[in-house]
Short mmCIF file of C-alpha atoms in Angstrom, two decimals:
data_model
loop_
_atom_site.label_atom_id
_atom_site.label_comp_id
_atom_site.label_asym_id
_atom_site.label_seq_id
_atom_site.Cartn_x
_atom_site.Cartn_y
_atom_site.Cartn_z
CA MET E 1 4.94 -8.51 -24.52
CA GLU E 2 2.95 -11.20 -22.69
CA LEU E 3 5.98 -13.49 -22.48
CA SER E 4 8.07 -10.68 -21.02
CA ARG E 5 5.46 -9.86 -18.38
CA THR E 6 5.10 -13.51 -17.39
CA SER E 7 8.85 -14.05 -17.17
CA ASN E 8 9.34 -10.88 -15.14
CA THR E 9 6.55 -11.84 -12.74
CA ILE E 10 7.96 -15.34 -12.21
CA ARG E 11 11.52 -14.01 -11.75
CA ASN E 12 10.41 -11.28 -9.34
CA THR E 13 8.32 -13.75 -7.33
CA TYR E 14 11.16 -16.28 -7.24
CA TRP E 15 13.72 -13.84 -5.83
CA SER E 16 11.22 -12.21 -3.50
CA LEU E 17 10.39 -15.65 -2.09
CA ILE E 18 14.05 -16.50 -1.51
CA SER E 19 14.58 -13.11 0.11
CA LYS E 20 11.55 -13.58 2.33
CA VAL E 21 12.68 -16.99 3.54
CA ILE E 22 16.26 -15.86 4.28
CA ASN E 23 15.30 -12.59 5.88
CA LEU E 24 12.55 -14.15 7.98
CA PHE E 25 14.76 -16.53 9.93
CA LEU E 26 17.46 -14.14 11.14
CA PRO E 27 15.16 -11.35 12.44
CA PHE E 28 13.16 -14.06 14.17
CA VAL E 29 16.33 -15.30 15.90
CA SER E 30 17.33 -11.79 17.02
CA ARG E 31 13.81 -11.11 18.28
CA THR E 32 13.87 -14.35 20.27
CA ILE E 33 17.22 -13.39 21.84
CA ILE E 34 15.79 -10.00 22.85
CA ILE E 35 12.74 -11.64 24.45
CA LYS E 36 14.79 -14.21 26.36
CA SER E 37 17.74 -12.02 27.43
CA LEU E 38 16.32 -8.49 27.67
CA GLY E 39 12.55 -8.86 28.04
CA MET E 40 9.27 -8.17 26.26
CA ASP E 41 9.37 -4.44 27.06
CA TYR E 42 12.21 -3.99 24.55
CA ILE E 43 10.10 -5.60 21.82
CA GLY E 44 7.22 -3.32 22.77
CA LEU E 45 9.44 -0.25 22.68
CA GLY E 46 10.74 -1.12 19.23
CA GLY E 47 7.22 -1.70 17.98
CA LEU E 48 6.03 1.62 19.38
CA PHE E 49 8.86 3.60 17.75
CA THR E 50 8.27 1.87 14.43
CA SER E 51 4.58 2.75 14.61
CA ILE E 52 5.28 6.41 15.41
CA LEU E 53 7.66 6.74 12.47
CA SER E 54 5.23 4.91 10.18
CA VAL E 55 2.70 7.61 11.00
CA LEU E 56 5.27 10.26 10.03
CA SER E 57 5.94 8.42 6.77
CA ILE E 58 2.49 9.32 5.47
CA THR E 59 4.21 12.53 4.36
CA GLU E 60 5.48 10.37 1.48
CA MET E 61 1.86 10.75 0.29
CA GLY E 62 2.11 7.87 -2.17
CA ILE E 63 4.45 9.87 -4.39
CA SER E 64 6.48 6.77 -5.28
CA SER E 65 3.39 4.84 -6.44
CA ALA E 66 2.15 7.77 -8.54
CA LEU E 67 5.55 8.33 -10.16
CA VAL E 68 6.07 4.64 -10.93
CA PHE E 69 2.59 4.54 -12.47
CA SER E 70 3.47 7.61 -14.57
CA MET E 71 6.55 5.79 -15.90
CA TYR E 72 4.66 2.84 -17.42
CA LYS E 73 3.61 4.71 -20.55
CA PRO E 74 6.92 6.52 -21.29
CA ILE E 75 8.79 3.22 -20.76
CA ALA E 76 6.46 1.47 -23.21
CA GLU E 77 7.04 4.35 -25.68
CA ASP E 78 10.81 4.63 -24.89
CA ASP E 79 10.36 8.27 -23.88
CA LYS E 80 13.61 8.78 -21.95
CA GLU E 81 13.15 12.53 -21.57
CA THR E 82 9.92 12.13 -19.59
CA ILE E 83 11.42 9.39 -17.39
CA CYS E 84 14.42 11.59 -16.52
CA ALA E 85 12.13 14.49 -15.66
CA LEU E 86 10.04 12.25 -13.42
CA MET E 87 13.19 11.06 -11.66
CA ALA E 88 14.30 14.66 -11.05
CA LEU E 89 10.90 15.40 -9.53
CA TYR E 90 11.11 12.21 -7.46
CA ARG E 91 14.54 13.18 -6.06
CA LYS E 92 13.35 16.66 -5.08
CA ALA E 93 10.18 15.29 -3.45
CA TYR E 94 12.11 12.69 -1.44
CA ARG E 95 14.49 15.28 -0.03
CA ILE E 96 11.57 17.41 1.10
CA ILE E 97 9.85 14.36 2.61
CA GLY E 98 12.99 13.30 4.50
CA THR E 99 13.31 16.79 5.98
CA ILE E 100 9.65 16.86 7.07
CA ILE E 101 9.92 13.43 8.71
CA PHE E 102 13.07 14.41 10.60
CA VAL E 103 11.63 17.72 11.86
CA LEU E 104 8.26 16.24 12.86
CA GLY E 105 10.05 13.31 14.49
CA ILE E 106 12.00 15.68 16.73
CA VAL E 107 8.80 17.50 17.70
CA ILE E 108 7.06 14.23 18.60
CA SER E 109 10.00 13.17 20.77
CA PHE E 110 8.91 15.70 23.42
CA PHE E 111 5.65 13.74 23.86
CA LEU E 112 7.13 10.22 24.10
CA PRO E 113 6.33 9.69 27.83
CA MET E 114 2.64 10.36 27.11
CA LEU E 115 2.56 7.45 24.65
CA ILE E 116 3.82 4.85 27.14
CA LYS E 117 1.68 3.52 29.97
CA GLY E 118 3.70 2.32 32.95
CA THR E 119 7.48 2.11 33.16
CA VAL E 120 10.23 1.58 30.61
CA PRO E 121 13.36 -0.59 30.99
CA PRO E 122 15.63 1.20 33.52
CA ASP E 123 18.89 0.67 31.63
CA ILE E 124 18.00 2.58 28.45
CA ASN E 125 17.28 6.13 27.40
CA ILE E 126 14.15 6.15 25.24
CA TYR E 127 15.18 9.41 23.57
CA ILE E 128 18.51 8.06 22.32
CA LEU E 129 16.85 4.95 20.92
CA TYR E 130 14.08 7.02 19.35
CA TYR E 131 16.52 9.42 17.64
CA ILE E 132 18.51 6.52 16.18
CA THR E 133 15.30 5.02 14.79
CA LEU E 134 14.23 8.43 13.46
CA PHE E 135 17.57 8.89 11.68
CA ASN E 136 17.24 5.42 10.16
CA THR E 137 13.80 6.31 8.77
CA ALA E 138 14.76 9.73 7.39
CA ILE E 139 18.16 8.94 5.87
CA GLY E 140 16.73 6.69 3.15
CA TYR E 141 14.93 9.66 1.60
CA PHE E 142 18.19 11.55 1.11
CA LEU E 143 20.42 8.73 -0.18
CA TYR E 144 19.29 7.80 -3.70
CA GLY E 145 16.01 6.22 -2.56
CA TYR E 146 14.35 7.65 -5.65
CA ARG E 147 16.40 5.46 -8.04
CA ASN E 148 14.67 2.30 -6.83
CA CYS E 149 11.62 3.33 -8.90
CA LEU E 150 13.48 2.37 -12.09
CA PHE E 151 13.56 -1.31 -11.09
CA THR E 152 9.87 -1.31 -10.16
CA ALA E 153 8.73 0.44 -13.34
CA HIS E 154 10.84 -1.89 -15.53
CA GLN E 155 9.52 -5.02 -13.76
CA ARG E 156 13.01 -5.73 -12.36
CA ASN E 157 12.26 -5.75 -8.65
CA ASP E 158 14.46 -8.83 -8.40
CA VAL E 159 17.61 -6.66 -8.65
CA ALA E 160 16.70 -4.47 -5.67
CA VAL E 161 15.37 -7.50 -3.77
CA LYS E 162 18.72 -9.33 -4.09
CA ILE E 163 20.63 -6.32 -2.79
CA GLN E 164 18.26 -5.75 0.11
CA MET E 165 18.27 -9.47 0.89
CA PHE E 166 22.04 -9.61 1.40
CA CYS E 167 22.16 -6.32 3.29
CA ILE E 168 19.40 -7.39 5.68
CA MET E 169 21.03 -10.80 6.08
CA PHE E 170 24.39 -9.31 7.13
CA GLN E 171 22.62 -6.69 9.25
CA ASN E 172 20.77 -9.34 11.23
CA LEU E 173 23.83 -11.55 11.59
CA LEU E 174 25.74 -8.61 13.07
CA GLN E 175 22.82 -7.76 15.37
CA ILE E 176 22.63 -11.35 16.61
CA ILE E 177 26.37 -11.43 17.32
CA LEU E 178 26.21 -8.13 19.22
CA LEU E 179 23.19 -9.30 21.25
CA VAL E 180 24.88 -12.57 22.21
CA LEU E 181 28.19 -10.92 23.13
CA PHE E 182 27.00 -7.74 24.87
CA LYS E 183 23.23 -8.11 25.54
CA ASN E 184 22.98 -4.39 24.84
CA TYR E 185 19.97 -2.97 22.99
CA TYR E 186 21.86 0.16 21.89
CA PHE E 187 24.26 -1.95 19.81
CA TYR E 188 21.30 -3.74 18.24
CA VAL E 189 19.63 -0.48 17.15
CA ILE E 190 22.72 1.42 15.96
CA VAL E 191 23.29 -1.20 13.25
CA LEU E 192 20.03 -0.25 11.49
CA PRO E 193 21.03 3.11 9.91
CA VAL E 194 24.44 1.72 8.90
CA PHE E 195 22.87 -0.92 6.67
CA THR E 196 20.11 1.40 5.45
CA ILE E 197 22.81 3.72 4.09
CA LEU E 198 24.78 0.80 2.60
CA SER E 199 21.69 -0.71 0.92
CA ASN E 200 20.66 2.59 -0.68
CA ILE E 201 24.14 3.27 -2.05
CA ILE E 202 24.46 -0.21 -3.61
CA ILE E 203 20.96 -0.06 -5.17
CA ALA E 204 21.78 3.37 -6.64
CA ALA E 205 25.06 2.07 -8.09
CA TYR E 206 23.32 -0.87 -9.76
CA SER E 207 20.55 1.33 -11.15
CA VAL E 208 23.20 3.56 -12.76
CA LYS E 209 24.95 0.50 -14.19
CA ILE E 210 21.77 -1.10 -15.61
CA TYR E 211 20.01 2.12 -16.66
CA PRO E 212 22.81 4.62 -17.42
CA GLU E 213 20.57 6.52 -19.83
CA TYR E 214 18.31 7.75 -17.00
CA LYS E 215 19.55 10.79 -15.08
CA CYS E 216 17.82 13.49 -13.06
CA TYR E 217 17.22 16.44 -15.36
CA GLY E 218 14.40 18.32 -17.04
CA LYS E 219 10.92 19.33 -15.93
CA VAL E 220 7.74 17.31 -16.02
CA LYS E 221 5.24 18.51 -18.62
CA PRO E 222 2.29 20.53 -17.18
CA VAL E 223 -0.26 17.94 -18.34
CA VAL E 224 1.63 15.11 -16.62
CA MET E 225 2.21 17.25 -13.52
CA GLN E 226 -1.48 18.07 -13.20
CA LYS E 227 -2.37 14.38 -13.40
CA LEU E 228 0.33 13.54 -10.84
CA LYS E 229 -1.02 16.08 -8.36
CA LYS E 230 -4.49 14.58 -8.65
CA GLN E 231 -3.21 11.04 -8.16
CA ILE E 232 -1.02 12.02 -5.22
CA SER E 233 -3.98 13.71 -3.51
CA GLY E 234 -5.92 10.45 -3.68
CA LEU E 235 -2.89 8.42 -2.64
CA PHE E 236 -2.28 10.64 0.38
CA LEU E 237 -5.68 9.71 1.79
CA GLY E 238 -4.91 6.08 1.01
CA GLN E 239 -1.62 6.34 2.91
CA ILE E 240 -3.40 7.77 5.94
CA ASN E 241 -5.92 4.94 5.68
CA ILE E 242 -3.18 2.27 5.67
CA THR E 243 -1.46 3.99 8.62
CA VAL E 244 -4.65 4.05 10.68
CA ARG E 245 -5.17 0.36 9.90
CA THR E 246 -1.72 -0.78 11.00
CA ALA E 247 0.74 1.71 12.48
CA LEU E 248 -1.63 3.12 15.11
CA ASP E 249 -2.28 -0.32 16.62
CA ASN E 250 0.85 -0.38 18.78
CA MET E 251 0.29 3.24 19.83
CA PHE E 252 -3.26 2.50 21.04
CA ILE E 253 -2.11 -0.58 22.95
CA SER E 254 0.86 1.29 24.46
CA VAL E 255 -1.33 4.15 25.69
CA PHE E 256 -4.03 1.88 27.12
CA MET E 257 -2.12 -1.26 28.18
CA GLY E 258 1.67 -0.67 28.33
CA LEU E 259 4.82 -1.93 26.60
CA THR E 260 4.55 -5.60 27.62
CA MET E 261 1.17 -5.92 25.91
CA VAL E 262 2.59 -4.12 22.86
CA GLY E 263 5.32 -6.76 22.75
CA MET E 264 2.84 -9.65 22.99
CA TYR E 265 0.64 -8.15 20.29
CA SER E 266 3.60 -7.41 18.01
CA ASN E 267 4.73 -11.06 18.31
CA TYR E 268 1.39 -12.24 16.97
CA PHE E 269 1.35 -9.53 14.34
CA LEU E 270 4.90 -10.50 13.29
CA ILE E 271 3.73 -14.03 12.48
CA LEU E 272 0.58 -12.74 10.82
CA ASN E 273 2.50 -10.13 8.83
CA THR E 274 5.10 -12.68 7.77
CA VAL E 275 2.42 -14.89 6.24
CA ILE E 276 0.82 -11.84 4.62
CA GLY E 277 4.26 -10.85 3.33
CA PHE E 278 4.62 -14.16 1.49
CA VAL E 279 1.18 -13.73 -0.06
CA ARG E 280 1.96 -10.14 -1.03
CA LEU E 281 5.01 -11.27 -2.98
CA ILE E 282 2.55 -11.89 -5.79
CA ASP E 283 1.38 -8.30 -5.50
CA GLY E 284 4.85 -6.80 -5.77
CA ALA E 285 5.87 -9.10 -8.62
CA MET E 286 2.72 -8.53 -10.69
CA VAL E 287 2.01 -4.83 -10.35
CA ALA E 288 4.33 -3.52 -13.09
CA GLY E 289 3.29 -6.32 -15.48
CA VAL E 290 -0.37 -5.53 -14.92
CA GLY E 291 0.38 -1.83 -15.43
CA ASN E 292 1.93 -2.68 -18.78
CA SER E 293 -1.02 -4.91 -19.70
CA VAL E 294 -3.51 -2.14 -18.90
CA VAL E 295 -1.66 0.16 -21.32
CA VAL E 296 -1.40 -2.26 -24.27
CA ASP E 297 -4.27 -4.81 -23.90
CA THR E 298 -8.08 -4.65 -24.03
CA VAL E 299 -10.45 -4.45 -21.06
CA GLU E 300 -11.83 -7.91 -21.93
CA LYS E 301 -8.37 -9.47 -21.90
CA ASN E 302 -7.53 -7.77 -18.60
CA TYR E 303 -10.80 -8.90 -17.04
CA ALA E 304 -10.10 -12.51 -18.01
CA ASP E 305 -6.68 -12.18 -16.36
CA PHE E 306 -8.28 -10.49 -13.34
CA LYS E 307 -10.66 -13.41 -12.74
CA ARG E 308 -7.88 -15.96 -13.12
CA PHE E 309 -5.51 -14.07 -10.81
CA THR E 310 -8.29 -13.62 -8.23
CA PHE E 311 -8.97 -17.36 -8.23
CA MET E 312 -5.27 -18.16 -7.83
CA SER E 313 -4.76 -15.65 -5.03
CA GLN E 314 -7.87 -16.65 -3.07
CA TRP E 315 -6.72 -20.30 -3.01
CA ILE E 316 -3.39 -19.20 -1.51
CA ILE E 317 -5.06 -16.73 0.90
CA SER E 318 -7.63 -19.30 2.03
CA PHE E 319 -4.92 -21.88 2.69
CA CYS E 320 -2.87 -19.35 4.69
CA THR E 321 -5.96 -18.29 6.65
CA ILE E 322 -6.62 -21.87 7.74
CA ALA E 323 -2.93 -22.40 8.58
CA ILE E 324 -2.96 -19.34 10.86
CA LEU E 325 -6.15 -20.53 12.54
CA CYS E 326 -4.73 -23.95 13.34
CA LEU E 327 -1.01 -23.29 13.84
CA ILE E 328 -0.43 -19.87 15.39
CA GLN E 329 -1.20 -20.91 18.98
CA PRO E 330 0.93 -24.10 19.00
CA PHE E 331 3.76 -22.09 17.41
CA MET E 332 3.51 -19.28 19.98
CA ASN E 333 3.50 -21.86 22.78
CA ILE E 334 6.85 -23.18 21.54
CA TRP E 335 8.32 -19.77 20.83
CA VAL E 336 7.39 -17.55 23.81
CA GLY E 337 5.49 -19.84 26.21
CA LYS E 338 1.94 -19.73 27.55
CA GLU E 339 2.61 -16.79 29.88
CA LEU E 340 3.16 -14.52 26.85
CA MET E 341 0.24 -15.86 24.78
CA PHE E 342 -3.26 -14.58 24.17
CA ARG E 343 -6.34 -16.80 24.45
CA ASP E 344 -7.33 -19.10 21.56
CA SER E 345 -9.87 -16.54 20.35
CA MET E 346 -6.90 -14.51 19.05
CA ALA E 347 -6.22 -17.29 16.51
CA VAL E 348 -9.75 -16.89 15.13
CA ILE E 349 -9.40 -13.10 14.97
CA CYS E 350 -6.01 -13.39 13.23
CA ALA E 351 -7.51 -15.77 10.65
CA VAL E 352 -10.44 -13.43 9.96
CA TYR E 353 -8.01 -10.50 9.65
CA MET E 354 -5.81 -12.49 7.26
CA PHE E 355 -8.65 -13.36 4.91
CA LEU E 356 -10.56 -10.08 4.83
CA THR E 357 -7.52 -7.81 4.47
CA ASN E 358 -6.01 -9.87 1.62
CA ILE E 359 -8.89 -11.27 -0.42
CA GLY E 360 -8.92 -8.00 -2.38
CA MET E 361 -5.20 -8.20 -3.18
CA VAL E 362 -5.62 -8.64 -6.95
CA ARG E 363 -8.25 -5.90 -7.01
CA GLY E 364 -5.70 -3.62 -5.37
CA ILE E 365 -3.09 -4.52 -8.00
CA TYR E 366 -5.43 -3.46 -10.81
CA THR E 367 -6.48 -0.33 -8.94
CA SER E 368 -2.83 0.74 -8.67
CA ALA E 369 -2.05 -0.26 -12.26
CA ILE E 370 -4.98 1.78 -13.60
CA GLY E 371 -4.22 4.70 -11.26
CA LEU E 372 -7.62 5.07 -9.56
CA TRP E 373 -6.30 6.71 -6.40
CA TRP E 374 -8.26 9.94 -6.84
CA GLU E 375 -11.49 7.96 -7.25
CA PHE E 376 -10.80 6.35 -3.85
CA ARG E 377 -10.62 9.66 -1.96
CA VAL E 378 -14.12 9.52 -0.41
CA TYR E 379 -13.79 5.84 0.46
CA SER E 380 -10.41 6.51 2.11
CA MET E 381 -11.82 9.34 4.24
CA ILE E 382 -14.74 7.22 5.47
CA ASP E 383 -12.45 4.26 6.10
CA ILE E 384 -10.00 6.43 8.08
CA VAL E 385 -12.74 7.72 10.39
CA MET E 386 -14.32 4.28 10.88
CA ASN E 387 -10.97 2.58 11.57
CA PHE E 388 -9.89 5.19 14.08
CA MET E 389 -13.21 5.19 15.94
CA MET E 390 -13.55 1.40 16.04
CA ASN E 391 -9.91 0.94 17.10
CA LEU E 392 -10.43 3.39 19.94
CA ILE E 393 -13.67 1.75 21.09
CA PHE E 394 -12.59 -1.87 20.60
CA VAL E 395 -9.19 -1.48 22.30
CA TYR E 396 -10.99 0.01 25.30
CA LEU E 397 -13.52 -2.86 25.39
CA TRP E 398 -11.39 -5.87 24.42
CA GLY E 399 -7.75 -4.71 24.42
CA ALA E 400 -5.42 -6.16 21.80
CA TYR E 401 -8.16 -8.52 20.57
CA GLY E 402 -10.26 -5.52 19.59
CA ILE E 403 -7.52 -3.91 17.48
CA LEU E 404 -7.40 -6.67 14.86
CA LEU E 405 -11.14 -7.27 15.03
CA ALA E 406 -11.93 -3.60 14.36
CA THR E 407 -9.77 -3.51 11.23
CA ALA E 408 -11.17 -6.81 9.91
CA LEU E 409 -14.77 -5.65 10.35
CA VAL E 410 -14.18 -2.30 8.64
CA VAL E 411 -12.47 -3.98 5.68
CA GLY E 412 -15.16 -6.65 5.39
CA LEU E 413 -18.21 -4.40 5.73
CA ILE E 414 -16.93 -1.27 3.95
CA GLY E 415 -13.64 -1.88 2.17
CA ILE E 416 -14.40 -4.93 0.02
CA PRO E 417 -17.74 -3.85 -1.54
CA TRP E 418 -16.88 -0.16 -1.91
CA SER E 419 -13.42 -0.63 -3.44
CA ALA E 420 -14.81 -3.25 -5.84
CA TYR E 421 -17.54 -0.79 -6.88
CA ILE E 422 -14.95 1.89 -7.69
CA LEU E 423 -12.78 -0.46 -9.79
CA PHE E 424 -15.68 -1.89 -11.80
CA GLU E 425 -17.38 1.47 -12.28
CA ASN E 426 -14.21 3.01 -13.69
CA TYR E 427 -12.71 0.13 -15.66
CA PHE E 428 -14.29 -3.33 -15.88
CA GLY E 429 -17.93 -2.22 -16.10
CA MET E 430 -20.77 -2.37 -13.59
CA LYS E 431 -22.41 -5.38 -15.26
CA ARG E 432 -19.59 -7.57 -14.00
CA LEU E 433 -19.63 -6.31 -10.38
CA GLY E 434 -22.41 -8.58 -9.09
CA ALA E 435 -20.73 -11.72 -10.40
CA TYR E 436 -17.41 -10.69 -8.83
CA LEU E 437 -18.92 -10.03 -5.38
CA TRP E 438 -20.83 -13.32 -5.57
CA GLU E 439 -17.56 -15.14 -6.30
CA LEU E 440 -15.94 -13.51 -3.26
CA MET E 441 -18.84 -14.59 -1.06
CA LYS E 442 -18.47 -18.17 -2.27
CA TYR E 443 -14.75 -18.09 -1.62
CA MET E 444 -15.43 -16.73 1.86
CA LEU E 445 -18.00 -19.42 2.67
CA ILE E 446 -15.82 -22.25 1.36
CA THR E 447 -12.85 -20.97 3.39
CA ALA E 448 -14.95 -20.66 6.56
CA VAL E 449 -16.38 -24.18 6.30
CA THR E 450 -13.04 -25.74 5.35
CA GLY E 451 -11.31 -23.86 8.18
CA ALA E 452 -13.90 -24.95 10.73
CA VAL E 453 -13.57 -28.61 9.69
CA THR E 454 -9.76 -28.50 9.75
CA TYR E 455 -9.63 -26.71 13.11
CA TYR E 456 -12.16 -29.12 14.66
CA ILE E 457 -10.09 -32.14 13.58
CA CYS E 458 -6.90 -30.48 14.89
CA VAL E 459 -8.48 -29.93 18.30
CA LEU E 460 -9.72 -33.52 18.49
CA LEU E 461 -6.34 -35.07 17.64
CA PRO E 462 -4.99 -36.94 20.71
CA CYS E 463 -1.50 -35.44 20.61
CA LYS E 464 0.93 -34.69 23.42
CA GLY E 465 4.04 -32.55 23.33
CA LYS E 466 4.42 -29.06 21.86
CA TRP E 467 6.42 -30.07 18.81
CA THR E 468 4.24 -33.11 18.09
CA ILE E 469 1.08 -31.01 18.13
CA LEU E 470 2.59 -28.43 15.79
CA ALA E 471 4.00 -31.03 13.37
CA ILE E 472 0.80 -33.06 13.08
CA ARG E 473 -1.36 -29.96 12.71
CA MET E 474 0.99 -28.65 10.03
CA ILE E 475 0.73 -31.87 7.99
CA LEU E 476 -3.05 -31.83 8.35
CA CYS E 477 -3.24 -28.16 7.28
CA ILE E 478 -1.18 -28.81 4.18
CA ILE E 479 -3.21 -31.82 3.03
CA LEU E 480 -6.85 -31.40 4.12
CA PRO E 481 -7.73 -27.82 3.03
CA ASN E 482 -6.03 -28.18 -0.36
CA PHE E 483 -7.77 -31.51 -0.95
CA ILE E 484 -11.16 -29.97 -0.12
CA PHE E 485 -10.45 -27.00 -2.39
CA TRP E 486 -9.46 -29.36 -5.20
CA VAL E 487 -12.65 -31.40 -4.82
CA ILE E 488 -14.79 -28.25 -4.91
CA TYR E 489 -13.01 -26.37 -7.72
CA GLN E 490 -11.51 -28.99 -10.01
CA ARG E 491 -14.47 -29.20 -12.40
CA GLY E 492 -14.81 -25.44 -12.81
CA GLU E 493 -13.61 -23.52 -15.86
CA LEU E 494 -11.48 -21.14 -13.76
CA PHE E 495 -9.57 -24.06 -12.26
CA LYS E 496 -8.87 -25.54 -15.71
CA GLU E 497 -7.86 -22.16 -17.14
CA THR E 498 -5.58 -21.49 -14.18
CA VAL E 499 -3.83 -24.87 -14.45
CA SER E 500 -3.33 -24.32 -18.18
CA PHE E 501 -2.05 -20.76 -17.61
CA CYS E 502 0.42 -21.85 -14.92
CA LYS E 503 1.80 -24.68 -17.07
CA SER E 504 2.19 -22.40 -20.07
CA ALA E 505 3.78 -19.59 -18.03
CA PHE E 506 6.27 -21.94 -16.40
CA GLN E 507 7.21 -23.59 -19.70
CA ASN E 508 7.70 -20.21 -21.36
CA TYR E 509 9.87 -19.07 -18.48
CA LEU E 510 12.03 -22.22 -18.70
CA GLU E 511 12.40 -21.86 -22.47
CA LYS E 512 13.42 -18.24 -22.13
CA SER E 513 15.92 -19.12 -19.39
CA ARG E 514 17.47 -21.85 -21.59
CA THR E 515 17.71 -19.46 -24.53
CA LYS E 516 19.34 -16.82 -22.35
CA HIS E 517 22.01 -19.19 -21.01
CA SER E 518 22.67 -21.07 -24.26
#
């Protein structure tokens, strides 16, 4: 079972990484063309519509996460009847959700002018663009979106990732061609629902081919249904919390500062979110394997894995934090120019946001795998209120700078200690909580000091030329922080265990791959 989980995690991470690299470049190109040929207001408008529809998507209520979690045990026990009943419930729920999103989206359209400060581009109709984006969001819930859960629950995310990768690749290529030929934003947007429909149909076809035994029929047992309702209630609050943290940002900035500032902010957040996306590949690849481990292994074994995974992830997160601190401003200078950049303090805020919102990534994986969403209900409610209030106050005081800072402070002061308390109280045991929080504090201090040293050296380097500055800083960021981390950690037991685990996992994966192809 362990070999299977390790192989699945490595395979899922591998294909997710390839997908991320391919599907990062083309959207970046199309975004650059929009900025240069149409203007920043178009980027701001797209960001605003995405944020509005993300708010509507909280009606999903975390149903997918709860249903995937509920599949771990029947999959381990080969209980096909329960899996089919869960799929039937999933299909029904998604159709209801899609209808709610579409209806609420139409209602919100009457208030669009109130959400935009200043003017909009004169050559477009915001209602037409909004309705196209709304249709793109809603249609996925009607077209076999529920069948994707089979890949996630079976630790085969790589199948869906490959399909989505090629669809997004061709989508962006077509969008780039249309932008270059016609410089028309309508053509750019109309492509979105076409490929959403295509992607869903192909994923559904492959799920039927790989898992023909699973069809939508039957009813979920009352005991399972009662547990699902409880989990979904907790997840719903968590979904609202995530929405307040991210999707409302562009709406606040649009209301207070206008579309151009939304575009500038979304450019920074695109880079930040891209880096976070690479880090979160580990999350998506591991979650089903951890869910399986929680079902079949002991708490002690899972805690040993938890410590090792936390150490591995914090090294990656700390490195990415320092890279953002040192590289985001030189990169933005090359990409959009100084006139569309924020001050250097934004780099510091982005780095703080990166570290604090991701250092609990592994903790979140175990929380989802164990299914502790109901236990998070009070925390989610407090976090929602604090995020909303601080966003409102900070955006008024400091504009776009305040948006990221507010979220980082709430996560650091409330999210990290409280969510850790819930996980350890309900699974790992309270005796281990103090040691875990102390480890996080050490990681935080080491990252801060290493980041300060690296940034100070970058600033002092006597470089001229945009590309030269970026290249030299990039080399320095790759070498110096990792060398410092190695010096600090290399004698510790966690470092030795992690190196041994990675070697063993990679060797096992290679052996299994050779056996499969021989």
